[in-house]
PDB file of C-alpha atoms in Angstrom:
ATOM      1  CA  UNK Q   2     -31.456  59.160 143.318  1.00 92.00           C
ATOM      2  CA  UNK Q   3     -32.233  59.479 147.013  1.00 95.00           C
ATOM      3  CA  UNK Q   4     -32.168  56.865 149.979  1.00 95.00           C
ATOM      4  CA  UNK Q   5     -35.327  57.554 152.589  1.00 96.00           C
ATOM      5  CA  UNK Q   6     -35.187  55.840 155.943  1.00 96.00           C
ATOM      6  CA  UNK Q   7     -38.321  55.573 157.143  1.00 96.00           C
ATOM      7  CA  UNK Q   8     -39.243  55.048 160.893  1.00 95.00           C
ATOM      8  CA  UNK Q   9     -42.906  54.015 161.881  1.00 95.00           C
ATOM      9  CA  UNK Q  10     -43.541  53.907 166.044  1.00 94.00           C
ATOM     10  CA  UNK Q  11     -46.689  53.714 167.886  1.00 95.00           C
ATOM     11  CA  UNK Q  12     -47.238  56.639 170.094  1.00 94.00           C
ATOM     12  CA  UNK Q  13     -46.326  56.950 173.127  1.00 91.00           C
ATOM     13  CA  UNK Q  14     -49.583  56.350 174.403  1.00 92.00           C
ATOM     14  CA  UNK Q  15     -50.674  54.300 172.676  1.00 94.00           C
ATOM     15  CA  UNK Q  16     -50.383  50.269 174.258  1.00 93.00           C
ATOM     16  CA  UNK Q  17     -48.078  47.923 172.388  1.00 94.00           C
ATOM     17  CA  UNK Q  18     -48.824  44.490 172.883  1.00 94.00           C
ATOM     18  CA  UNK Q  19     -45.786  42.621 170.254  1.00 93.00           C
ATOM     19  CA  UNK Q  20     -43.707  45.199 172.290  1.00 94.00           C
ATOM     20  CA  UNK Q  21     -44.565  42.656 175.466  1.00 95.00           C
ATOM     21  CA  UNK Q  22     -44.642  39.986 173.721  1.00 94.00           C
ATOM     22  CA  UNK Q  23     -40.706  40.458 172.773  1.00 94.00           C
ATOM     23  CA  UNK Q  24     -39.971  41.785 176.243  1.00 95.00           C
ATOM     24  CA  UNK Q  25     -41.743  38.505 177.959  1.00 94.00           C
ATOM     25  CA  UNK Q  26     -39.088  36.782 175.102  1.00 92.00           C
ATOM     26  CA  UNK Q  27     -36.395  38.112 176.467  1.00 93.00           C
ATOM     27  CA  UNK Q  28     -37.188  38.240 180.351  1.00 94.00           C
ATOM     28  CA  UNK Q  29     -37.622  34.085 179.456  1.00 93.00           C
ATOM     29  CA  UNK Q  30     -34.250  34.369 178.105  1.00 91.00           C
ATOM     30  CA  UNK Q  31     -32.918  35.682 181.056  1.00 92.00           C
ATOM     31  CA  UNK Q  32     -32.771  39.572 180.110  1.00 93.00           C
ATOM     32  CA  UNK Q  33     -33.529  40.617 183.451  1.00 93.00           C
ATOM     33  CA  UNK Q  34     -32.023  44.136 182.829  1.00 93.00           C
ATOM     34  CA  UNK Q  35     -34.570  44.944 180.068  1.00 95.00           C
ATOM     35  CA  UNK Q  36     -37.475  47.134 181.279  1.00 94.00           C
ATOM     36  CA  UNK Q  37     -39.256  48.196 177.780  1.00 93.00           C
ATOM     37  CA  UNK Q  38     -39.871  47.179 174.504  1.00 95.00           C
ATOM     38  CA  UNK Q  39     -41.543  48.742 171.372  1.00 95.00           C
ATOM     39  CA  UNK Q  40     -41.692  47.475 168.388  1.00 95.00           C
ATOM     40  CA  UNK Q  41     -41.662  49.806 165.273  1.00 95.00           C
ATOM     41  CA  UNK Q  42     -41.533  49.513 161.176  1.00 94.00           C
ATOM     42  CA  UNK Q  43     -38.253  50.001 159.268  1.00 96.00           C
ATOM     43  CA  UNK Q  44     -38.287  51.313 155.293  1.00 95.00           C
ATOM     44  CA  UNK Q  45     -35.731  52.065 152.794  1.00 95.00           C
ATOM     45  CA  UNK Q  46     -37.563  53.946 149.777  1.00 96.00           C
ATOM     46  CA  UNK Q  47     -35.474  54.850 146.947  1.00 95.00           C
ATOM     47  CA  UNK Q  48     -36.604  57.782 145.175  1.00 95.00           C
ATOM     48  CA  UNK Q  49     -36.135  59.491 141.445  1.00 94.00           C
ATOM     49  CA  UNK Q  50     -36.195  63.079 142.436  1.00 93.00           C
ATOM     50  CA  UNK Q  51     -34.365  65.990 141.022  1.00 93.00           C
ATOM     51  CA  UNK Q  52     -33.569  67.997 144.504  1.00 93.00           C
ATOM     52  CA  UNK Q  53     -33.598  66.792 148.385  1.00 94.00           C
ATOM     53  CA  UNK Q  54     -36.698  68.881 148.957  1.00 95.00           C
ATOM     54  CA  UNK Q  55     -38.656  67.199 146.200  1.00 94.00           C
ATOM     55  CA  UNK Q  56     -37.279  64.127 147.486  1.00 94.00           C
ATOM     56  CA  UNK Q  57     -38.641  64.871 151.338  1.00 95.00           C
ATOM     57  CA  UNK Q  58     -41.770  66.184 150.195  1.00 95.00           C
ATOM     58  CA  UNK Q  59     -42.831  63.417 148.407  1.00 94.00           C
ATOM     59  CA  UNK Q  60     -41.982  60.456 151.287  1.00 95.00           C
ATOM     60  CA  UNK Q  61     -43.824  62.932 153.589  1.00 95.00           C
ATOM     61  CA  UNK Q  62     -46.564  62.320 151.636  1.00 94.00           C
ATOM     62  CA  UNK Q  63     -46.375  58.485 151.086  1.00 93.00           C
ATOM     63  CA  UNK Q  64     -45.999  58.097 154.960  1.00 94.00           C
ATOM     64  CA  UNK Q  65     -48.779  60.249 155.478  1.00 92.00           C
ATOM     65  CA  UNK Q  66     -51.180  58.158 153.128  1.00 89.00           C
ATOM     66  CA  UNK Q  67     -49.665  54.557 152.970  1.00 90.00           C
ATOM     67  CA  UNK Q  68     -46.850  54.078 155.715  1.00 93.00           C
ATOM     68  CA  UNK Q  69     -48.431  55.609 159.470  1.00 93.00           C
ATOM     69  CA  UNK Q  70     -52.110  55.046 160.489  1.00 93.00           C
ATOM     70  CA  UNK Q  71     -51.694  58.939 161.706  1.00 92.00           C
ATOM     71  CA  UNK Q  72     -54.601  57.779 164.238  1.00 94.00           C
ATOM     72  CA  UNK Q  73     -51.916  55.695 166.665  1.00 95.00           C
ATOM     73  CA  UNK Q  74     -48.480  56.027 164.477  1.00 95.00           C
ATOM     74  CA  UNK Q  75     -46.089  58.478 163.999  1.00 95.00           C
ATOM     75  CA  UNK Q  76     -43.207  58.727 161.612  1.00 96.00           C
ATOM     76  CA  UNK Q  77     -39.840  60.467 161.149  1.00 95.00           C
ATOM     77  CA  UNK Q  78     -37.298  60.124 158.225  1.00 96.00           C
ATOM     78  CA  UNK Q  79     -34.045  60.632 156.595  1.00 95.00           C
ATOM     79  CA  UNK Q  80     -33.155  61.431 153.492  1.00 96.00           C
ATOM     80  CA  UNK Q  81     -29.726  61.175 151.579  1.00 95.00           C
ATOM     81  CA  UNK Q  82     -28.719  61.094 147.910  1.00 93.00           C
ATOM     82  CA  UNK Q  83     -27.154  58.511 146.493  1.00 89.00           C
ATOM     83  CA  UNK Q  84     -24.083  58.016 144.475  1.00 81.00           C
ATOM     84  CA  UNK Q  85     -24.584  56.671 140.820  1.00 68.00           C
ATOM     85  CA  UNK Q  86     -25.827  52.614 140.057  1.00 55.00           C
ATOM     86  CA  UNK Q  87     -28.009  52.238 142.539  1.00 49.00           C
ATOM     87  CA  UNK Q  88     -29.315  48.846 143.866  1.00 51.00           C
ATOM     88  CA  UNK Q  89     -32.594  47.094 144.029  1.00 49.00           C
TER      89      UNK Q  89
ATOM     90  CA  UNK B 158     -31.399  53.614 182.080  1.00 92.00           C
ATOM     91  CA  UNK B 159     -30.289  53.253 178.182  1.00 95.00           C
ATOM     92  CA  UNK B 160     -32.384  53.357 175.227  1.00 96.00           C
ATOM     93  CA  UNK B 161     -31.278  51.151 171.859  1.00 96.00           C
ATOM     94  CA  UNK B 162     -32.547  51.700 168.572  1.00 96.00           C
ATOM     95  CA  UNK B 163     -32.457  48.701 166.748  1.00 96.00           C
ATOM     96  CA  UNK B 164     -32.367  48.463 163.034  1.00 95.00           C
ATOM     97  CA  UNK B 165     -32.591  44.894 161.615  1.00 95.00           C
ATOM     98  CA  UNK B 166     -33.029  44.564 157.814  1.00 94.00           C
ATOM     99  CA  UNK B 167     -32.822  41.602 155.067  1.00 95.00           C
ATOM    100  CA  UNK B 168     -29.489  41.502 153.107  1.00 94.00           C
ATOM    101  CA  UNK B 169     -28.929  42.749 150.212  1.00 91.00           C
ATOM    102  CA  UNK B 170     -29.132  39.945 148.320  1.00 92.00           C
ATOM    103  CA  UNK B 171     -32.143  38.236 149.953  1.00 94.00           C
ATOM    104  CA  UNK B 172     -35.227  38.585 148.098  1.00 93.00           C
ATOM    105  CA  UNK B 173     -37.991  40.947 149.924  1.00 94.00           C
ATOM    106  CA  UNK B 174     -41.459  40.331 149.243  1.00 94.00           C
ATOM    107  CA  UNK B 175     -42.529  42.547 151.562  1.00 93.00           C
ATOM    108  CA  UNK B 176     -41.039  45.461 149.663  1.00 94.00           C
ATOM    109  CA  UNK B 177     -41.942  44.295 146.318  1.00 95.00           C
ATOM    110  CA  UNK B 178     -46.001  44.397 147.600  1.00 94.00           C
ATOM    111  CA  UNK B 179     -45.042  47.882 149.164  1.00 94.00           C
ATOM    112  CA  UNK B 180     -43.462  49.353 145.799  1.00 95.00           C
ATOM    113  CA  UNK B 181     -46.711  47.866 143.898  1.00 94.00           C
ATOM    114  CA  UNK B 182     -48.710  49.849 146.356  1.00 92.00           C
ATOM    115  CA  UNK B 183     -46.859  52.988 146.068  1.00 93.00           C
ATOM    116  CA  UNK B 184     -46.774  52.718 141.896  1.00 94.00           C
ATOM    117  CA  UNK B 185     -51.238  52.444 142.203  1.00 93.00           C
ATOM    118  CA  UNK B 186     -51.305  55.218 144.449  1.00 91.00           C
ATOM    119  CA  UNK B 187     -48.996  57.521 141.602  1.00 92.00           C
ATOM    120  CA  UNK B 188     -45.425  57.549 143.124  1.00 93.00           C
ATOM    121  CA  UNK B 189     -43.716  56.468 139.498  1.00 93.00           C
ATOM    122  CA  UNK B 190     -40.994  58.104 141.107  1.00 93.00           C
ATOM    123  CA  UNK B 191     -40.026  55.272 143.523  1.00 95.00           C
ATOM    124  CA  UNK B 192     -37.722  52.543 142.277  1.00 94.00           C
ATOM    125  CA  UNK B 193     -37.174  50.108 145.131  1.00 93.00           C
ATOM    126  CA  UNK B 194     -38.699  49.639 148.861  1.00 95.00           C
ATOM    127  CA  UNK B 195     -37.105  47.444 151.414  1.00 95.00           C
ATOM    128  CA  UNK B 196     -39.214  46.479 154.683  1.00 95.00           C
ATOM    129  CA  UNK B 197     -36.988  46.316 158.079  1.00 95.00           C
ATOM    130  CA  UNK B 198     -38.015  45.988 161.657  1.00 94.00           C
ATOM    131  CA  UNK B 199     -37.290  48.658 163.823  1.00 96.00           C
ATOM    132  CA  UNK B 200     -37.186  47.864 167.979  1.00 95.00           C
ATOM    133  CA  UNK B 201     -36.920  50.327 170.962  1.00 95.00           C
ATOM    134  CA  UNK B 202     -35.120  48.922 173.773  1.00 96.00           C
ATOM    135  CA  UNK B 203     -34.842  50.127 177.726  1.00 95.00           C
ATOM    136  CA  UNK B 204     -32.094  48.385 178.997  1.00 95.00           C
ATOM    137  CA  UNK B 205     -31.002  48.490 183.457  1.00 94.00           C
ATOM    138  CA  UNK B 206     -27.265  48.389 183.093  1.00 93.00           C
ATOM    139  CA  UNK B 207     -24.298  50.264 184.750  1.00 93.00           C
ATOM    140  CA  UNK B 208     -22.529  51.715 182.004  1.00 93.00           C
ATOM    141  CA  UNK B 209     -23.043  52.214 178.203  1.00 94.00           C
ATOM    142  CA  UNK B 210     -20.440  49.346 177.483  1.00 95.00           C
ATOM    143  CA  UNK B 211     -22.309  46.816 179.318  1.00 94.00           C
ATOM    144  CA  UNK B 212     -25.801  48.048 177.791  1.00 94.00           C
ATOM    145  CA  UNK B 213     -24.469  47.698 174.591  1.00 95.00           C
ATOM    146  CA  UNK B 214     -23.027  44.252 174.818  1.00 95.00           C
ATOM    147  CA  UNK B 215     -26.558  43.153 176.555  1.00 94.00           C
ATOM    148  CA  UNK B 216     -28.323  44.464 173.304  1.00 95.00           C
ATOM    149  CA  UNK B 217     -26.134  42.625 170.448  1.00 95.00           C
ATOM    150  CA  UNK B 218     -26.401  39.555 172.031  1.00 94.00           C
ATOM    151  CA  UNK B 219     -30.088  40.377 172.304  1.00 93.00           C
ATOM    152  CA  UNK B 220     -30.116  40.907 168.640  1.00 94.00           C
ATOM    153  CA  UNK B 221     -27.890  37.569 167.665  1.00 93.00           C
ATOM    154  CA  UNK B 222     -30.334  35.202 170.186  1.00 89.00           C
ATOM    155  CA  UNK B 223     -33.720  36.671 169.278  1.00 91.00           C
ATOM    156  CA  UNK B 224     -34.187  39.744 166.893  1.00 93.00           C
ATOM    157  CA  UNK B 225     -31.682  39.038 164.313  1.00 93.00           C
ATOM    158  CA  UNK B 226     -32.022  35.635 162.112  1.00 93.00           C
ATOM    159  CA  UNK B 227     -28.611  35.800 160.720  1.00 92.00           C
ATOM    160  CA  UNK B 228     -28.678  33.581 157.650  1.00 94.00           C
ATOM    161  CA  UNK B 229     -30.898  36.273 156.148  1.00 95.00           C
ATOM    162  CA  UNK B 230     -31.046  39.198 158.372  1.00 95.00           C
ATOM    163  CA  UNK B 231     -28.408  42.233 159.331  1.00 95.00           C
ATOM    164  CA  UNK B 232     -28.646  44.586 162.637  1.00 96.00           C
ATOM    165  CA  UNK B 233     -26.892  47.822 163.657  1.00 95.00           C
ATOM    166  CA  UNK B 234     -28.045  49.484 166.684  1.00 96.00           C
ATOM    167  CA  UNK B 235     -27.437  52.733 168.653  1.00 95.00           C
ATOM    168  CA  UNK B 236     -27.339  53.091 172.588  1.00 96.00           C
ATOM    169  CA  UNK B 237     -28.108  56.896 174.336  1.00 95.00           C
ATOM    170  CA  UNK B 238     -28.257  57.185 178.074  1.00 93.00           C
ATOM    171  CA  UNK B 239     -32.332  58.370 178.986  1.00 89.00           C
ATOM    172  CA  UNK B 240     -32.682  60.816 181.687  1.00 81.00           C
ATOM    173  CA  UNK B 241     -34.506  60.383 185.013  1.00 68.00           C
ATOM    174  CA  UNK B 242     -38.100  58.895 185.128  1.00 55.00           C
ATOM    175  CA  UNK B 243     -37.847  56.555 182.107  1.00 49.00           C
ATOM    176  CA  UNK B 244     -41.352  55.623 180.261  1.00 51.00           C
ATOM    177  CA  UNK B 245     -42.628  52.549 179.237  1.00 49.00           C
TER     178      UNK B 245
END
Protein backbone atom coordinates (compact mmCIF):
# COMPACT_ATOMS: atom_id res chain seq x y z
CA UNK A 1 0.00 0.00 0.00
CA UNK A 2 1.39 3.40 -0.95
CA UNK A 3 0.62 7.04 0.37
CA UNK A 4 0.69 9.76 -2.78
CA UNK A 5 0.81 13.42 -1.87
CA UNK A 6 -0.42 15.20 -4.45
CA UNK A 7 0.26 18.99 -5.09
CA UNK A 8 -1.91 20.95 -7.71
CA UNK A 9 -0.59 24.91 -8.34
CA UNK A 10 -1.51 27.25 -10.98
CA UNK A 11 1.39 28.29 -13.04
CA UNK A 12 3.32 30.77 -12.53
CA UNK A 13 1.80 32.76 -15.04
CA UNK A 14 -1.02 32.15 -14.85
CA UNK A 15 -3.34 35.01 -12.56
CA UNK A 16 -4.80 33.73 -9.31
CA UNK A 17 -7.61 35.58 -8.18
CA UNK A 18 -8.66 33.30 -4.53
CA UNK A 19 -4.83 33.82 -4.16
CA UNK A 20 -5.90 37.81 -3.68
CA UNK A 21 -8.72 37.21 -2.30
CA UNK A 22 -6.83 35.43 0.85
CA UNK A 23 -4.03 37.97 0.67
CA UNK A 24 -6.72 41.07 0.81
CA UNK A 25 -7.93 38.60 4.06
CA UNK A 26 -5.04 38.85 5.63
CA UNK A 27 -3.73 42.49 4.76
CA UNK A 28 -7.52 43.28 6.57
CA UNK A 29 -6.21 41.31 9.35
CA UNK A 30 -3.34 43.27 9.71
CA UNK A 31 -0.66 40.95 7.85
CA UNK A 32 1.15 43.76 6.55
CA UNK A 33 4.35 41.62 6.03
CA UNK A 34 2.60 39.28 3.52
CA UNK A 35 3.38 40.13 -0.14
CA UNK A 36 1.90 36.89 -2.09
CA UNK A 37 -0.53 34.39 -1.98
CA UNK A 38 -1.42 31.28 -4.12
CA UNK A 39 -3.69 29.05 -3.49
CA UNK A 40 -3.16 25.35 -4.58
CA UNK A 41 -5.01 21.70 -4.18
CA UNK A 42 -3.82 19.17 -1.57
CA UNK A 43 -4.46 15.07 -2.15
CA UNK A 44 -3.66 12.04 -0.28
CA UNK A 45 -4.34 8.94 -2.72
CA UNK A 46 -3.79 5.64 -1.31
CA UNK A 47 -2.80 3.16 -3.74
CA UNK A 48 -2.78 -0.95 -4.11
CA UNK A 49 0.37 -1.35 -6.05
CA UNK A 50 2.92 -4.05 -5.96
CA UNK A 51 6.29 -1.76 -6.43
CA UNK A 52 6.93 2.22 -5.96
CA UNK A 53 7.28 2.56 -9.71
CA UNK A 54 3.90 1.03 -10.42
CA UNK A 55 2.72 3.07 -7.69
CA UNK A 56 4.22 6.57 -9.36
CA UNK A 57 3.24 5.63 -12.68
CA UNK A 58 -0.14 5.22 -12.09
CA UNK A 59 -0.83 8.77 -9.92
CA UNK A 60 1.13 10.30 -12.86
CA UNK A 61 -1.47 9.26 -14.81
CA UNK A 62 -4.57 10.13 -12.64
CA UNK A 63 -3.10 13.73 -12.25
CA UNK A 64 -2.57 13.94 -15.76
CA UNK A 65 -6.31 13.01 -16.65
CA UNK A 66 -8.42 13.90 -13.48
CA UNK A 67 -6.30 16.05 -10.91
CA UNK A 68 -4.34 19.21 -13.18
CA UNK A 69 -6.15 21.04 -16.06
CA UNK A 70 -2.44 20.64 -17.77
CA UNK A 71 -3.70 23.92 -19.73
CA UNK A 72 -3.01 26.39 -16.44
CA UNK A 73 -1.99 23.63 -13.60
CA UNK A 74 0.87 21.85 -12.82
CA UNK A 75 1.48 19.04 -10.41
CA UNK A 76 4.26 17.35 -8.42
CA UNK A 77 4.03 14.33 -5.98
CA UNK A 78 5.33 12.05 -3.41
CA UNK A 79 5.11 8.76 -2.96
CA UNK A 80 5.79 6.46 0.16
CA UNK A 81 4.71 2.96 1.18
CA UNK A 82 2.89 2.32 3.91
CA UNK A 83 3.17 0.09 6.85
CA UNK A 84 0.39 -2.66 7.24
CA UNK A 85 -3.66 -1.63 8.31
CA UNK A 86 -3.99 1.18 6.56
CA UNK A 87 -6.70 3.88 7.17
CA UNK A 88 -9.58 5.28 5.27
CA UNK B 1 11.66 37.34 1.66
CA UNK B 2 10.32 33.72 2.93
CA UNK B 3 8.17 31.38 1.18
CA UNK B 4 5.62 28.91 3.38
CA UNK B 5 4.08 25.95 2.12
CA UNK B 6 1.06 25.37 3.81
CA UNK B 7 -0.61 22.06 4.13
CA UNK B 8 -4.05 22.11 5.84
CA UNK B 9 -6.08 18.85 5.76
CA UNK B 10 -9.40 17.40 7.57
CA UNK B 11 -8.66 15.02 10.53
CA UNK B 12 -8.61 11.82 10.45
CA UNK B 13 -11.66 11.16 11.80
CA UNK B 14 -13.76 13.84 10.06
CA UNK B 15 -15.75 12.60 7.31
CA UNK B 16 -14.52 13.92 3.66
CA UNK B 17 -16.96 14.18 1.04
CA UNK B 18 -14.81 15.68 -1.10
CA UNK B 19 -12.62 12.60 -1.28
CA UNK B 20 -15.33 10.15 -1.34
CA UNK B 21 -16.70 12.05 -4.90
CA UNK B 22 -12.90 12.01 -5.94
CA UNK B 23 -12.38 8.11 -5.24
CA UNK B 24 -15.88 7.53 -7.18
CA UNK B 25 -14.31 9.42 -10.00
CA UNK B 26 -11.11 7.66 -10.04
CA UNK B 27 -12.99 3.94 -9.69
CA UNK B 28 -15.24 5.16 -13.37
CA UNK B 29 -12.21 6.21 -14.94
CA UNK B 30 -10.48 2.33 -14.07
CA UNK B 31 -8.10 3.04 -11.09
CA UNK B 32 -9.59 -0.19 -8.95
CA UNK B 33 -6.35 0.17 -7.53
CA UNK B 34 -7.07 3.22 -5.31
CA UNK B 35 -8.58 2.65 -1.88
CA UNK B 36 -9.02 6.04 -0.24
CA UNK B 37 -8.59 9.90 -1.42
CA UNK B 38 -8.46 12.73 0.99
CA UNK B 39 -8.89 16.46 -0.41
CA UNK B 40 -6.54 19.20 1.46
CA UNK B 41 -5.82 22.77 0.64
CA UNK B 42 -2.52 23.63 -0.20
CA UNK B 43 -1.38 27.69 0.17
CA UNK B 44 1.88 29.45 -0.98
CA UNK B 45 2.82 32.19 1.19
CA UNK B 46 5.51 35.30 0.67
CA UNK B 47 6.02 36.58 3.88
CA UNK B 48 8.46 40.40 4.62
CA UNK B 49 10.05 39.40 7.87
CA UNK B 50 13.61 39.67 9.38
CA UNK B 51 14.46 36.30 10.23
CA UNK B 52 13.04 32.75 9.65
CA UNK B 53 11.79 32.66 13.39
CA UNK B 54 9.69 35.61 13.05
CA UNK B 55 8.32 34.42 9.47
CA UNK B 56 7.38 31.39 10.90
CA UNK B 57 5.51 32.58 13.91
CA UNK B 58 3.66 35.23 11.41
CA UNK B 59 2.48 32.12 9.33
CA UNK B 60 0.95 29.78 12.24
CA UNK B 61 -0.90 32.40 13.56
CA UNK B 62 -1.94 33.04 9.97
CA UNK B 63 -3.05 29.51 9.79
CA UNK B 64 -4.95 29.43 13.46
CA UNK B 65 -6.92 33.05 12.52
CA UNK B 66 -7.80 32.32 8.90
CA UNK B 67 -6.64 29.11 6.98
CA UNK B 68 -7.03 26.55 9.57
CA UNK B 69 -10.72 25.85 11.12
CA UNK B 70 -9.51 23.88 13.99
CA UNK B 71 -12.52 21.91 15.19
CA UNK B 72 -12.13 19.97 11.94
CA UNK B 73 -9.03 20.96 10.22
CA UNK B 74 -5.02 20.22 10.87
CA UNK B 75 -1.96 22.42 9.34
CA UNK B 76 1.81 21.83 9.12
CA UNK B 77 3.78 24.20 7.17
CA UNK B 78 7.39 24.69 5.94
CA UNK B 79 9.33 28.12 5.71
CA UNK B 80 12.61 28.47 3.02
CA UNK B 81 14.30 31.79 2.62
CA UNK B 82 13.61 32.96 -1.50
CA UNK B 83 16.44 34.59 -3.16
CA UNK B 84 16.58 38.12 -4.60
CA UNK B 85 13.74 39.45 -6.90
CA UNK B 86 10.81 37.50 -5.37
CA UNK B 87 7.64 36.82 -7.82
CA UNK B 88 4.22 37.25 -7.28
Amino acid sequence: MYLARIYVTLKTAVNDPQGHTVLGGLKNLGYSQVTGVRVGKYLEVRVDAPAKATAEALVKEMCQKLFANPVIEEFRFQVEELAASPRN
